[in-house]
């Protein structure tokens, strides 16, 4: 059975939004921004604090948001490379999706009420993709940059 | 008031073990290994899964464990650089402790029941320290490497 | 004796352009782009080839150009933080300028006749600065990204 | 026509030692250390200086040595994965060998008379390999660490 490209993208979003237990523990939400662009949102709450003296986001939360934004962006690009997807092929490639390496640059203390992560593919390959990611707060302050290399094939 | 070096290390451990809400959300435990070496342990549980098809640890959990192990190792080295610590000086330097950048290399899928993170300082400075970190499972399989640059002054 | 900010920037440019033997071995040229922006240029030649089957730029040349662009950008920002510079203070801070860590992302094979490297500071501190760098060829193809953390104080 | 594994390794060494113009510009030498281990050596000379006030190795030279050591190590592991190599298959895979990303951690100023770079594969795949590399001087001082992700397939 075949999925259209749009159905395959919807399947990916559903997986990231609802079927990954760690995303739910964190409180990560997935939003479409039109034209196929996606962003992750995470409302601040006390359980995400990493520095009690400063009440800022834990660096592990920042790394998680950037890694997820990168993987989602990289695999979305894979899906967009075909007009339709045999369901088994899509499932097999998603199963193998994984991060090879990740770099996070922390620019500012993670202050804010809502954190937003986005990504862009900078190297698209059949086996390996590289994405750049950014984390901002609700006032547009740039909190962190990320770069991730993903196995996508 | 002054703390001895041993008291200052105990204060750091207490902070990481009990006063960081995100460490408690994750379930991170801090163990002393003698001679001042520390390791972080995290028992696997369903909420930490990042790939439902494979039931493996989420890459964000791996990044978090490595970042925390690196920061703890880097700041422990700072504490060991003085025989005693005026309480205010220690508090001020801890308040400023932060990750500048982090690289994670994912070597194997995160399978296991208990994950253990350790770190070593490879560049010790008065302002900036660099640490290398490792994550293993309970059978000694090497899951990931990390490298982190920390502001410690 | 004091240098104005403009004189201090000129001193930095002169140092990078003419007094670093390795820049001359490579053939790196330094150009001002107005408004204080700088770019490095390197004309391709056979001695810079890294893959004889493909006649492309050696990855070490790419890393060198990005590292130099990052250090130059980071230290230019330091100079711009003061209106004037006592000569001794400037010399002491330049002597200590060094790369703490560097990440290079290779996006495309390094084909071209002239390579151009530029940088932007993304985290400016008194002791540590982080810069992002880019390498393009003469047709504007984006060859590589870099991120560098520099000791500037 | 087929090459034995030993002949294929010899072909790789010959290529790195004698057919890459940039390695000759730098003065990089390749030495076998027995059991198939390789190391790169580079004697210091004035043209490699990167900081005239301190007479230390340019950071771009360090990055180059680590990148080359990583690529050589990664591709040696690929060769060792087969007992023999059809010449065309070997040539095709070598042609595609490339660095995806590289991280360099500079630990100490690059002082010395002879620099030695070595590498180890930490993730071996059919398409992507990850290596860790080290640079020491002739007295065994540890100058830099590297981590590189290589396309090997």
XYZ file of C-alpha atoms in Angstrom:
612
model
C 0.000 0.000 0.000
C 1.221 3.479 -0.869
C 1.015 6.736 1.061
C 1.035 10.094 -0.698
C 3.824 12.494 0.313
C 1.306 14.492 2.381
C 0.096 11.356 4.156
C 3.665 10.304 4.893
C 4.441 13.718 6.410
C 1.279 13.487 8.520
C 2.359 10.037 9.719
C 5.759 11.447 10.780
C 4.135 14.334 12.663
C 1.702 12.038 14.423
C 4.611 9.829 15.505
C 6.668 12.721 16.895
C 3.686 14.429 18.521
C 1.935 11.490 20.132
C 3.893 8.264 20.159
C 7.220 9.163 21.711
C 6.940 8.845 25.504
C 9.898 11.130 26.198
C 8.325 13.968 24.207
C 5.281 13.672 26.441
C 7.345 13.603 29.635
C 8.986 16.845 28.473
C 5.768 18.442 27.241
C 6.984 19.004 23.668
C 4.278 20.123 21.210
C 4.526 19.995 17.408
C 3.061 22.797 15.291
C 2.805 23.162 11.507
C 3.840 26.559 10.176
C 2.459 26.232 6.646
C 4.453 25.221 3.539
C 5.476 22.073 5.336
C 7.602 23.917 7.917
C 7.377 22.563 11.440
C 8.287 23.916 14.836
C 8.488 22.412 18.284
C 7.131 24.328 21.262
C 7.762 23.738 24.931
C 6.081 25.818 27.656
C 8.416 26.493 30.621
C 7.527 24.835 33.914
C 9.395 24.296 37.205
C 10.364 20.691 36.364
C 12.491 21.887 33.431
C 14.731 24.177 35.494
C 18.452 23.414 35.436
C 19.934 26.166 37.587
C 17.962 26.907 40.752
C 19.785 30.196 41.386
C 18.750 31.500 37.978
C 15.498 29.632 37.157
C 16.627 28.889 33.605
C 16.032 25.963 31.252
C 18.249 22.899 31.810
C 20.847 22.485 29.065
C 19.626 18.931 28.504
C 16.176 20.253 27.583
C 17.766 22.612 25.055
C 19.795 19.737 23.575
C 16.692 17.560 23.395
C 14.595 20.198 21.608
C 17.358 20.854 19.075
C 17.994 17.157 18.440
C 14.293 16.471 17.904
C 13.906 19.510 15.613
C 16.901 18.332 13.573
C 15.709 14.742 13.212
C 12.222 15.867 12.264
C 13.570 18.312 9.687
C 15.997 15.776 8.224
C 13.381 13.072 7.880
C 10.794 15.506 6.464
C 13.295 16.251 3.691
C 13.636 12.526 2.994
C 9.864 12.202 2.690
C 9.705 15.173 0.319
C 12.199 13.465 -2.008
C 9.501 11.039 -3.262
C 5.952 11.662 -4.449
C 4.652 8.532 -2.779
C 5.826 6.019 -0.208
C 5.183 2.287 0.010
C 4.178 1.889 3.657
C 6.824 -0.751 4.381
C 9.644 1.307 2.908
C 8.591 4.319 4.996
C 8.386 2.223 8.171
C 11.814 0.688 7.544
C 13.489 4.031 6.955
C 11.832 5.621 9.980
C 12.937 2.718 12.136
C 16.549 3.381 11.144
C 16.389 7.164 11.665
C 19.016 8.092 14.215
C 21.346 10.857 15.317
C 25.016 10.266 14.451
C 26.292 13.383 16.175
C 24.966 16.628 17.643
C 26.592 19.943 18.537
C 24.815 22.504 20.707
C 26.025 26.101 21.147
C 24.448 27.764 24.182
C 24.197 31.481 23.459
C 22.134 32.915 26.314
C 20.629 31.687 29.591
C 17.335 29.908 28.826
C 14.894 32.433 30.239
C 11.308 32.600 29.033
C 7.824 31.165 29.137
C 7.698 29.342 25.797
C 10.615 27.865 23.862
C 10.432 27.318 20.098
C 12.795 25.066 18.107
C 13.126 25.041 14.316
C 15.464 23.393 11.817
C 16.818 23.578 8.263
C 18.577 20.892 6.236
C 22.040 22.024 5.098
C 23.264 18.742 3.568
C 20.738 16.326 2.097
C 21.896 12.864 1.154
C 20.319 9.505 0.601
C 22.005 8.050 3.689
C 23.151 11.029 5.739
C 21.588 14.462 6.276
C 22.945 17.437 8.226
C 20.600 20.016 9.795
C 21.044 23.311 11.625
C 18.644 24.143 14.407
C 17.738 27.188 16.510
C 16.009 27.700 19.838
C 14.253 30.966 20.666
C 12.002 32.060 23.499
C 8.582 33.718 23.117
C 10.148 37.183 22.801
C 12.407 36.054 19.966
C 15.617 35.937 22.026
C 18.000 33.466 20.485
C 18.864 30.902 23.196
C 20.865 28.257 21.315
C 22.120 26.969 17.980
C 22.493 23.319 17.063
C 24.000 21.227 14.281
C 23.112 17.564 13.849
C 24.207 14.762 11.528
C 21.486 12.154 11.007
C 21.372 8.667 9.521
C 18.298 8.763 7.288
C 18.660 5.705 5.045
C 32.642 31.518 56.408
C 34.868 28.948 54.761
C 34.130 25.432 53.501
C 36.858 22.793 53.285
C 37.421 21.267 49.841
C 35.563 18.118 50.943
C 32.607 20.169 52.192
C 32.492 22.122 48.939
C 32.438 18.885 46.904
C 29.633 17.565 49.124
C 27.681 20.784 48.551
C 28.053 20.356 44.756
C 26.879 16.731 44.908
C 23.895 17.620 47.072
C 22.920 20.328 44.596
C 23.140 18.035 41.556
C 21.456 15.108 43.304
C 18.567 16.838 45.040
C 17.992 20.423 44.015
C 17.700 20.323 40.253
C 14.082 19.629 39.287
C 14.963 18.339 35.821
C 17.308 15.695 37.251
C 14.402 14.447 39.328
C 12.002 14.428 36.362
C 14.538 12.290 34.503
C 15.377 10.050 37.457
C 19.116 10.788 37.448
C 21.037 9.464 40.479
C 24.496 10.570 41.581
C 26.977 8.041 42.996
C 30.478 8.520 44.411
C 33.050 6.058 43.131
C 35.796 6.741 45.666
C 38.821 9.035 45.164
C 36.425 11.828 44.352
C 35.215 10.246 41.088
C 31.504 10.569 40.422
C 29.095 8.825 38.108
C 25.509 9.452 37.117
C 23.089 6.537 36.872
C 19.715 6.421 35.194
C 17.496 3.312 35.291
C 15.623 2.756 32.007
C 11.840 3.189 32.076
C 9.156 3.522 29.382
C 8.990 7.338 29.643
C 12.595 7.640 28.415
C 12.040 5.776 25.136
C 12.786 7.716 21.957
C 12.122 5.161 19.224
C 8.978 3.095 19.767
C 9.965 0.538 17.104
C 13.228 -0.192 18.893
C 12.519 0.656 22.560
C 15.794 2.545 22.919
C 16.814 5.577 24.972
C 15.868 8.980 23.499
C 18.898 10.873 22.166
C 17.934 13.853 24.321
C 18.315 11.720 27.450
C 21.787 10.694 26.302
C 22.711 14.344 25.648
C 21.366 15.356 29.066
C 23.332 12.693 30.940
C 26.552 13.594 29.136
C 26.066 17.337 29.665
C 25.391 16.872 33.379
C 28.374 14.511 33.783
C 30.595 17.062 32.018
C 29.441 20.037 34.082
C 29.789 18.091 37.328
C 33.283 16.907 36.392
C 34.400 20.375 35.281
C 33.155 22.060 38.431
C 34.587 19.326 40.678
C 37.994 20.130 39.170
C 37.485 23.813 39.985
C 36.692 22.956 43.610
C 39.796 20.744 43.843
C 41.978 23.683 42.770
C 41.642 25.320 46.241
C 42.025 23.861 49.716
C 39.143 25.897 51.075
C 36.276 27.968 49.728
C 34.690 31.124 51.128
C 30.980 30.280 50.916
C 30.125 33.386 48.890
C 32.853 32.783 46.334
C 31.680 29.190 45.852
C 28.054 30.266 45.458
C 28.989 32.946 42.934
C 31.067 30.584 40.808
C 28.404 27.870 40.897
C 25.769 30.370 39.854
C 27.806 31.183 36.756
C 28.542 27.557 35.810
C 27.185 26.956 32.331
C 27.695 24.928 29.183
C 29.226 26.877 26.279
C 29.015 24.029 23.773
C 28.401 20.296 23.718
C 29.097 17.582 21.144
C 27.512 14.145 21.407
C 28.604 11.142 19.303
C 25.988 8.397 19.302
C 27.812 5.082 18.888
C 25.149 2.418 19.449
C 21.392 2.260 20.004
C 20.657 2.999 23.691
C 19.571 -0.463 24.817
C 19.813 -1.501 28.451
C 18.368 -1.361 31.940
C 20.759 1.048 33.614
C 22.784 3.829 31.982
C 25.975 5.172 33.551
C 27.645 8.480 32.619
C 31.171 9.505 33.622
C 33.493 12.387 32.740
C 37.141 13.495 32.683
C 38.549 17.014 32.407
C 40.835 17.381 29.364
C 41.457 21.150 29.564
C 41.352 22.880 32.924
C 41.376 26.652 33.024
C 40.382 29.328 35.461
C 37.527 30.478 33.233
C 36.911 27.638 30.768
C 37.165 23.875 31.186
C 36.711 21.129 28.584
C 35.529 17.642 29.562
C 35.073 14.342 27.753
C 32.201 12.123 28.795
C 31.062 8.543 28.180
C 27.756 6.712 28.486
C 27.640 2.943 29.015
C 24.847 0.519 29.846
C 24.872 -2.013 32.690
C 26.685 -4.592 30.552
C 29.482 -2.145 29.731
C 28.383 -1.471 26.133
C 29.572 1.932 25.078
C 26.492 3.931 23.985
C 27.837 7.446 23.422
C 30.774 9.826 23.735
C 30.493 13.500 24.578
C 32.723 16.574 24.643
C 31.672 19.726 26.472
C 33.157 23.200 26.938
C 32.084 24.815 30.222
C 32.256 28.314 31.659
C 33.531 27.751 35.183
C 34.651 31.200 36.338
C 50.531 54.803 24.316
C 46.978 54.404 23.092
C 45.598 53.188 19.753
C 42.208 54.277 18.491
C 39.728 51.498 17.746
C 40.397 51.952 14.000
C 44.161 51.724 14.515
C 43.746 48.606 16.627
C 41.631 46.949 13.905
C 44.264 47.881 11.333
C 46.952 46.340 13.521
C 44.951 43.078 13.713
C 44.476 43.003 9.932
C 48.145 43.642 9.302
C 49.059 40.797 11.654
C 46.714 38.288 10.005
C 47.581 39.388 6.474
C 51.350 39.642 6.678
C 52.886 38.228 9.812
C 51.561 34.712 10.054
C 53.837 32.373 8.075
C 51.198 29.666 7.665
C 48.761 32.124 6.039
C 51.467 32.891 3.489
C 52.218 29.204 2.842
C 48.515 28.719 2.132
C 48.100 31.919 0.112
C 45.351 33.406 2.285
C 44.464 37.047 1.504
C 42.536 39.393 3.782
C 40.021 41.868 2.327
C 37.946 44.583 4.005
C 34.313 44.649 2.977
C 33.390 48.022 4.414
C 31.653 48.669 7.768
C 34.448 46.746 9.415
C 33.464 43.401 7.872
C 36.352 41.227 6.734
C 36.657 38.260 4.446
C 39.436 35.822 3.687
C 40.116 34.817 0.097
C 42.144 31.892 -1.187
C 42.716 31.276 -4.901
C 42.682 27.554 -5.795
C 45.977 26.021 -6.925
C 47.214 22.450 -7.389
C 49.042 22.354 -4.043
C 45.730 22.716 -2.180
C 44.089 19.644 -3.708
C 42.982 16.932 -1.286
C 41.390 14.340 -3.545
C 43.308 13.673 -6.761
C 40.391 11.825 -8.380
C 38.150 14.863 -7.945
C 40.535 17.841 -7.872
C 38.803 19.407 -4.873
C 40.046 21.477 -1.940
C 41.633 19.511 0.922
C 39.397 19.408 4.017
C 42.287 20.761 6.078
C 42.358 23.920 3.957
C 38.635 24.389 4.554
C 39.120 23.920 8.310
C 42.020 26.389 8.300
C 40.077 29.093 6.453
C 37.093 28.732 8.775
C 39.235 28.746 11.926
C 41.097 31.867 10.804
C 37.856 33.645 9.818
C 36.370 32.787 13.233
C 39.381 33.987 15.223
C 39.590 37.196 13.228
C 35.882 37.882 13.683
C 35.952 37.091 17.389
C 38.942 39.328 18.059
C 37.544 42.149 15.896
C 34.489 42.143 18.172
C 36.758 42.415 21.209
C 38.494 45.434 19.694
C 35.154 47.066 18.917
C 34.146 46.800 22.588
C 36.501 49.701 23.531
C 36.985 53.118 21.970
C 40.737 53.027 22.477
C 43.387 50.474 23.368
C 46.555 50.872 25.425
C 49.136 49.169 23.200
C 50.295 46.779 25.917
C 46.780 45.627 26.761
C 46.076 44.956 23.084
C 49.322 43.018 22.650
C 48.647 40.929 25.754
C 45.113 40.034 24.688
C 46.198 39.188 21.144
C 48.960 36.980 22.474
C 46.377 34.952 24.390
C 43.910 34.657 21.501
C 43.360 30.978 20.814
C 40.839 28.465 19.537
C 39.233 26.329 22.259
C 37.233 24.173 19.872
C 36.150 24.119 16.243
C 33.416 22.247 14.349
C 33.405 22.077 10.567
C 30.427 20.829 8.520
C 31.429 19.938 4.956
C 28.404 20.535 2.740
C 29.690 20.129 -0.820
C 32.929 19.071 -2.539
C 35.304 22.066 -2.592
C 35.225 22.898 -6.303
C 36.077 26.358 -7.542
C 38.715 28.909 -8.405
C 38.441 31.260 -5.439
C 37.282 30.426 -1.938
C 35.856 33.078 0.404
C 35.480 32.697 4.185
C 33.428 34.997 6.428
C 32.358 34.965 10.069
C 29.825 36.329 12.562
C 30.019 36.428 16.356
C 27.091 34.602 17.972
C 28.208 34.781 21.609
C 30.356 37.675 22.754
C 31.929 37.510 26.180
C 34.846 39.110 27.924
C 36.751 35.816 28.079
C 35.081 33.536 25.528
C 33.491 34.280 22.160
C 31.669 31.926 19.789
C 31.587 32.563 16.030
C 29.854 30.949 13.050
C 31.721 30.855 9.759
C 30.924 30.066 6.133
C 32.998 29.106 3.107
C 31.745 29.801 -0.415
C 33.366 29.554 -3.834
C 33.458 32.339 -6.450
C 30.043 31.329 -7.808
C 28.438 31.572 -4.371
C 28.174 27.808 -3.809
C 28.168 27.103 -0.114
C 31.061 24.691 0.573
C 31.204 24.500 4.370
C 29.906 25.824 7.684
C 31.986 26.221 10.820
C 31.471 27.009 14.489
C 34.357 28.016 16.736
C 34.767 28.815 20.417
C 37.639 31.233 21.086
C 39.521 32.360 24.167
C 39.672 36.139 23.769
C 40.628 37.413 27.215
C 41.399 -7.801 -10.914
C 41.482 -8.300 -7.161
C 43.761 -6.862 -4.499
C 44.398 -8.679 -1.239
C 43.549 -6.774 1.933
C 47.261 -6.080 2.505
C 47.679 -4.759 -1.039
C 44.633 -2.530 -0.641
C 46.024 -1.075 2.598
C 49.354 -0.473 0.876
C 47.544 1.318 -1.968
C 45.773 3.597 0.565
C 49.060 4.419 2.308
C 50.791 5.181 -0.963
C 47.956 7.527 -1.920
C 48.021 9.433 1.389
C 51.822 9.558 1.537
C 52.684 10.508 -2.023
C 49.765 11.564 -4.152
C 48.050 14.292 -2.194
C 49.657 17.643 -3.014
C 48.475 19.337 0.158
C 50.128 16.685 2.345
C 53.388 17.468 0.578
C 52.958 21.233 0.995
C 52.491 20.637 4.713
C 55.273 18.077 5.029
C 53.083 15.284 6.435
C 54.765 11.851 6.639
C 52.969 8.530 7.057
C 54.458 5.789 9.246
C 53.288 2.225 9.914
C 53.316 1.220 13.558
C 52.866 -2.529 13.082
C 49.574 -4.479 13.354
C 48.151 -2.196 10.732
C 48.235 0.917 12.949
C 49.303 4.120 11.223
C 50.489 7.472 12.422
C 51.098 10.803 10.747
C 54.207 12.789 11.595
C 54.930 16.424 10.902
C 58.250 18.069 11.797
C 57.829 21.672 13.006
C 59.205 24.407 10.777
C 58.759 28.216 10.656
C 56.140 28.089 7.872
C 53.722 26.234 10.155
C 53.675 28.875 12.905
C 50.294 30.414 13.712
C 51.097 32.793 16.561
C 54.285 34.790 16.075
C 54.402 35.902 19.715
C 54.413 32.301 20.898
C 55.965 30.335 17.989
C 53.302 27.630 18.165
C 51.646 25.447 15.538
C 48.790 27.076 13.576
C 45.383 25.703 14.570
C 44.699 24.926 10.910
C 47.685 22.574 10.829
C 46.336 20.779 13.892
C 42.901 20.479 12.274
C 44.466 19.170 9.056
C 46.535 16.498 10.815
C 43.533 15.302 12.818
C 41.241 15.243 9.789
C 43.752 13.265 7.739
C 44.402 10.820 10.598
C 40.646 10.299 10.976
C 39.991 9.714 7.274
C 42.912 7.327 7.000
C 41.785 5.375 10.056
C 38.165 5.244 8.910
C 39.061 4.025 5.434
C 41.594 1.494 6.767
C 38.742 -0.034 8.775
C 36.641 -0.262 5.608
C 39.473 -2.092 3.828
C 39.860 -4.511 6.731
C 36.182 -5.461 6.458
C 36.872 -7.560 3.315
C 39.530 -10.172 2.601
C 39.981 -8.950 -0.964
C 39.033 -5.964 -3.075
C 38.088 -5.772 -6.752
C 40.217 -2.853 -7.931
C 37.265 -0.924 -9.347
C 35.223 -1.232 -6.169
C 38.167 0.020 -4.108
C 38.757 2.967 -6.453
C 35.073 3.909 -6.394
C 34.837 3.832 -2.607
C 38.075 5.788 -2.184
C 36.840 8.405 -4.610
C 33.769 8.951 -2.452
C 35.670 9.109 0.848
C 34.949 12.457 2.457
C 34.630 14.218 5.794
C 31.054 14.996 6.830
C 31.987 16.882 9.988
C 34.993 17.437 12.214
C 35.407 18.700 15.787
C 38.778 19.746 17.145
C 39.457 20.404 20.848
C 42.658 22.383 21.370
C 44.097 21.374 24.738
C 47.525 23.015 24.878
C 49.574 25.430 22.782
C 51.208 23.495 19.919
C 54.827 23.599 21.069
C 57.339 21.011 19.901
C 59.636 19.736 17.185
C 57.633 16.809 15.870
C 53.871 16.362 15.926
C 52.263 12.910 15.787
C 48.604 12.239 14.916
C 46.795 8.933 15.466
C 43.199 7.748 15.189
C 40.741 5.065 16.323
C 37.372 4.149 14.826
C 34.565 4.467 17.376
C 31.585 3.818 15.079
C 32.050 1.610 12.040
C 29.295 1.451 9.471
C 28.972 0.528 5.857
C 28.255 4.130 4.848
C 29.377 6.269 7.782
C 32.275 5.872 10.199
C 33.193 7.996 13.214
C 36.796 8.273 14.431
C 38.537 9.896 17.401
C 41.959 11.351 16.852
C 44.804 12.675 19.013
C 47.772 14.952 18.400
C 50.885 14.749 20.581
C 54.318 16.312 20.348
C 57.637 14.421 20.508
C 57.665 14.567 24.304
C 54.216 13.000 24.531
C 52.389 16.209 25.467
C 48.794 15.970 24.379
C 48.114 18.961 22.076
C 44.630 18.286 20.697
C 41.729 15.866 20.431
C 39.562 15.425 17.358
C 36.337 13.680 16.381
C 35.381 13.175 12.751
C 32.385 11.705 10.928
C 33.323 10.271 7.515
C 31.372 9.115 4.484
C 33.024 5.810 3.580
C 30.536 4.146 1.221
